[in-house]
PDB file of C-alpha atoms in Angstrom:
ATOM      1  CA  MET P   1     119.959  67.951  42.045  1.00 47.00           C
ATOM      2  CA  LYS P   2     118.084  68.060  44.988  1.00 46.00           C
ATOM      3  CA  ARG P   3     121.398  67.508  47.233  1.00 48.00           C
ATOM      4  CA  ILE P   4     122.554  70.783  46.051  1.00 46.00           C
ATOM      5  CA  ALA P   5     118.770  72.786  46.027  1.00 42.00           C
ATOM      6  CA  ALA P   6     118.937  71.392  49.761  1.00 42.00           C
ATOM      7  CA  CYS P   7     122.952  72.337  50.603  1.00 42.00           C
ATOM      8  CA  LEU P   8     121.626  76.094  48.751  1.00 40.00           C
ATOM      9  CA  SER P   9     119.048  76.698  50.515  1.00 44.00           C
ATOM     10  CA  ILE P  10     121.297  75.253  53.901  1.00 45.00           C
ATOM     11  CA  MET P  11     123.494  77.865  53.265  1.00 44.00           C
ATOM     12  CA  ALA P  12     121.384  80.116  52.318  1.00 42.00           C
ATOM     13  CA  VAL P  13     119.226  80.475  55.947  1.00 40.00           C
ATOM     14  CA  ALA P  14     122.491  79.490  57.583  1.00 42.00           C
ATOM     15  CA  LEU P  15     123.929  83.481  55.834  1.00 39.00           C
ATOM     16  CA  GLY P  16     121.172  84.580  56.429  1.00 40.00           C
ATOM     17  CA  LEU P  17     120.881  83.647  59.671  1.00 37.00           C
ATOM     18  CA  THR P  18     124.322  85.669  60.892  1.00 39.00           C
ATOM     19  CA  ILE P  19     122.756  88.181  58.761  1.00 36.00           C
ATOM     20  CA  LEU P  20     119.849  88.834  60.362  1.00 38.00           C
ATOM     21  CA  PRO P  21     121.092  89.500  64.091  1.00 48.00           C
ATOM     22  CA  GLY P  22     123.097  92.656  61.879  1.00 48.00           C
ATOM     23  CA  LEU P  23     119.713  94.173  60.733  1.00 42.00           C
ATOM     24  CA  ALA P  24     118.897  95.576  64.207  1.00 59.00           C
ATOM     25  CA  GLU P  25     122.156  98.221  64.055  1.00 69.00           C
ATOM     26  CA  GLY P  26     121.395 101.318  64.390  1.00 84.00           C
ATOM     27  CA  LYS P  27     117.085 100.575  64.896  1.00 88.00           C
ATOM     28  CA  LYS P  28     114.842 101.046  66.770  1.00 95.00           C
ATOM     29  CA  VAL P  29     114.145  98.569  69.327  1.00 96.00           C
ATOM     30  CA  THR P  30     112.051  97.887  71.614  1.00 97.00           C
ATOM     31  CA  LEU P  31     113.978  95.364  74.304  1.00 97.00           C
ATOM     32  CA  SER P  32     112.447  93.215  77.538  1.00 97.00           C
ATOM     33  CA  GLY P  33     114.567  91.881  79.817  1.00 97.00           C
ATOM     34  CA  TYR P  34     116.662  92.433  83.976  1.00 97.00           C
ATOM     35  CA  LEU P  35     117.906  96.082  84.728  1.00 98.00           C
ATOM     36  CA  LEU P  36     121.559  95.906  86.163  1.00 96.00           C
ATOM     37  CA  ASP P  37     124.376  97.435  86.209  1.00 98.00           C
ATOM     38  CA  GLN P  38     127.197  96.933  83.939  1.00 97.00           C
ATOM     39  CA  MET P  39     130.037  95.596  86.418  1.00 97.00           C
ATOM     40  CA  CYS P  40     128.003  92.658  87.367  1.00 96.00           C
ATOM     41  CA  GLY P  41     126.716  92.325  84.436  1.00 95.00           C
ATOM     42  CA  GLN P  42     129.375  91.498  81.793  1.00 93.00           C
ATOM     43  CA  GLU P  43     129.506  88.878  84.056  1.00 94.00           C
ATOM     44  CA  ILE P  44     126.759  86.796  84.254  1.00 93.00           C
ATOM     45  CA  LYS P  45     126.027  84.058  81.456  1.00 90.00           C
ATOM     46  CA  ASP P  46     123.072  82.869  83.392  1.00 91.00           C
ATOM     47  CA  PRO P  47     119.899  84.372  82.743  1.00 91.00           C
ATOM     48  CA  ALA P  48     118.216  82.923  86.361  1.00 93.00           C
ATOM     49  CA  LYS P  49     121.387  85.178  87.986  1.00 94.00           C
ATOM     50  CA  ALA P  50     120.456  87.849  86.299  1.00 95.00           C
ATOM     51  CA  LYS P  51     117.232  87.393  87.187  1.00 94.00           C
ATOM     52  CA  GLU P  52     118.201  87.580  91.563  1.00 96.00           C
ATOM     53  CA  HIS P  53     120.315  90.738  90.541  1.00 96.00           C
ATOM     54  CA  THR P  54     119.108  92.898  93.215  1.00 97.00           C
ATOM     55  CA  ARG P  55     118.652  96.673  93.478  1.00 97.00           C
ATOM     56  CA  GLU P  56     120.823  97.230  96.405  1.00 97.00           C
ATOM     57  CA  CYS P  57     124.202  95.647  94.757  1.00 97.00           C
ATOM     58  CA  ALA P  58     122.863  97.731  91.710  1.00 97.00           C
ATOM     59  CA  LEU P  59     122.709 100.997  93.070  1.00 98.00           C
ATOM     60  CA  MET P  60     126.345 100.375  94.994  1.00 97.00           C
ATOM     61  CA  ASP P  61     128.619 103.172  94.346  1.00 97.00           C
ATOM     62  CA  HIS P  62     131.458 101.076  92.271  1.00 96.00           C
ATOM     63  CA  CYS P  63     128.347  98.708  89.949  1.00 96.00           C
ATOM     64  CA  ALA P  64     126.260 102.289  89.754  1.00 97.00           C
ATOM     65  CA  ALA P  65     129.298 104.143  88.749  1.00 97.00           C
ATOM     66  CA  SER P  66     129.920 101.481  86.023  1.00 97.00           C
ATOM     67  CA  GLY P  67     126.042 102.273  84.316  1.00 97.00           C
ATOM     68  CA  TYR P  68     123.630 100.092  83.434  1.00 98.00           C
ATOM     69  CA  GLY P  69     122.060  98.259  80.908  1.00 98.00           C
ATOM     70  CA  ILE P  70     119.300  95.798  80.059  1.00 98.00           C
ATOM     71  CA  TYR P  71     120.211  91.879  80.205  1.00 97.00           C
ATOM     72  CA  VAL P  72     118.342  89.978  77.296  1.00 96.00           C
ATOM     73  CA  ASP P  73     118.960  86.854  75.487  1.00 92.00           C
ATOM     74  CA  GLY P  74     121.408  85.851  77.478  1.00 93.00           C
ATOM     75  CA  LYS P  75     123.867  89.015  77.126  1.00 94.00           C
ATOM     76  CA  LEU P  76     123.878  92.272  77.957  1.00 96.00           C
ATOM     77  CA  LEU P  77     123.370  95.403  76.507  1.00 97.00           C
ATOM     78  CA  LYS P  78     124.317  97.963  77.603  1.00 98.00           C
ATOM     79  CA  PHE P  79     122.852 101.748  77.663  1.00 98.00           C
ATOM     80  CA  ASP P  80     124.527 105.078  76.770  1.00 96.00           C
ATOM     81  CA  LYS P  81     125.829 107.365  79.193  1.00 95.00           C
ATOM     82  CA  ALA P  82     122.539 109.073  78.990  1.00 95.00           C
ATOM     83  CA  GLY P  83     120.426 106.306  79.546  1.00 94.00           C
ATOM     84  CA  SER P  84     122.000 105.379  83.076  1.00 96.00           C
ATOM     85  CA  GLN P  85     120.680 108.493  84.729  1.00 96.00           C
ATOM     86  CA  PRO P  86     116.736 107.286  83.944  1.00 97.00           C
ATOM     87  CA  ALA P  87     117.854 103.511  85.230  1.00 98.00           C
ATOM     88  CA  ARG P  88     119.491 104.917  88.788  1.00 97.00           C
ATOM     89  CA  THR P  89     115.913 106.892  88.835  1.00 97.00           C
ATOM     90  CA  LEU P  90     113.987 103.725  88.687  1.00 97.00           C
ATOM     91  CA  LEU P  91     116.161 101.372  90.450  1.00 97.00           C
ATOM     92  CA  GLU P  92     115.838 104.116  93.691  1.00 97.00           C
ATOM     93  CA  ASN P  93     112.418 104.610  93.045  1.00 97.00           C
ATOM     94  CA  SER P  94     111.001 100.512  92.781  1.00 96.00           C
ATOM     95  CA  LYS P  95     109.197  98.902  95.374  1.00 96.00           C
ATOM     96  CA  LYS P  96     110.986  95.617  94.379  1.00 97.00           C
ATOM     97  CA  GLU P  97     114.080  94.661  96.113  1.00 97.00           C
ATOM     98  CA  LYS P  98     114.943  91.811  92.932  1.00 96.00           C
ATOM     99  CA  GLU P  99     113.621  90.750  89.522  1.00 96.00           C
ATOM    100  CA  ILE P 100     113.364  94.345  88.231  1.00 97.00           C
ATOM    101  CA  GLU P 101     111.618  93.561  84.470  1.00 97.00           C
ATOM    102  CA  VAL P 102     112.438  96.916  82.268  1.00 98.00           C
ATOM    103  CA  ILE P 103     111.206  97.833  79.258  1.00 98.00           C
ATOM    104  CA  ALA P 104     114.074 100.500  77.592  1.00 98.00           C
ATOM    105  CA  GLU P 105     113.195 101.823  73.792  1.00 97.00           C
ATOM    106  CA  GLY P 106     116.074 103.412  71.700  1.00 97.00           C
ATOM    107  CA  THR P 107     118.273 102.876  69.271  1.00 97.00           C
ATOM    108  CA  LEU P 108     120.679 100.254  69.581  1.00 96.00           C
ATOM    109  CA  SER P 109     124.974 100.110  67.946  1.00 95.00           C
ATOM    110  CA  GLY P 110     126.631  97.900  68.494  1.00 94.00           C
ATOM    111  CA  ASN P 111     125.607  97.042  72.084  1.00 95.00           C
ATOM    112  CA  VAL P 112     124.916 100.009  73.322  1.00 97.00           C
ATOM    113  CA  LEU P 113     121.856 100.924  73.379  1.00 97.00           C
ATOM    114  CA  THR P 114     120.774 105.021  73.107  1.00 97.00           C
ATOM    115  CA  VAL P 115     117.859 105.189  75.811  1.00 97.00           C
ATOM    116  CA  THR P 116     114.690 106.807  74.652  1.00 97.00           C
ATOM    117  CA  SER P 117     112.835 105.266  77.034  1.00 97.00           C
ATOM    118  CA  LEU P 118     113.009 103.497  80.063  1.00 97.00           C
ATOM    119  CA  LYS P 119     110.211 101.735  82.582  1.00 97.00           C
ATOM    120  CA  GLU P 120     109.332  99.464  84.847  1.00 97.00           C
ATOM    121  CA  LYS P 121     107.831  96.270  83.463  1.00 93.00           C
TER     122      LYS P 121
END
């Protein structure tokens, strides 16, 4: 009986971990991470690479045209089109060449963040 209860507990935890990430769907979130262009950000798998991504690269025409996003928890969350505009302005005005950490607020839907606030950390 104890074995069955333990198995059920493990299954409940596993199911909870599967469902929990979906709970943020459509909810307001505050995220802290590195500001990247979407073109480069989609290719980055190592958080150390996200940290080292340069402002100069993110402002290159072809990179900037892809839009921007925030690299958090080992993945890129894309900003909506309107959210990419303040991201570009933030990059243009930043004094940092790399390690551009930001705090983004908005509504998360899938891997797209509808940005309501963006500031450099």
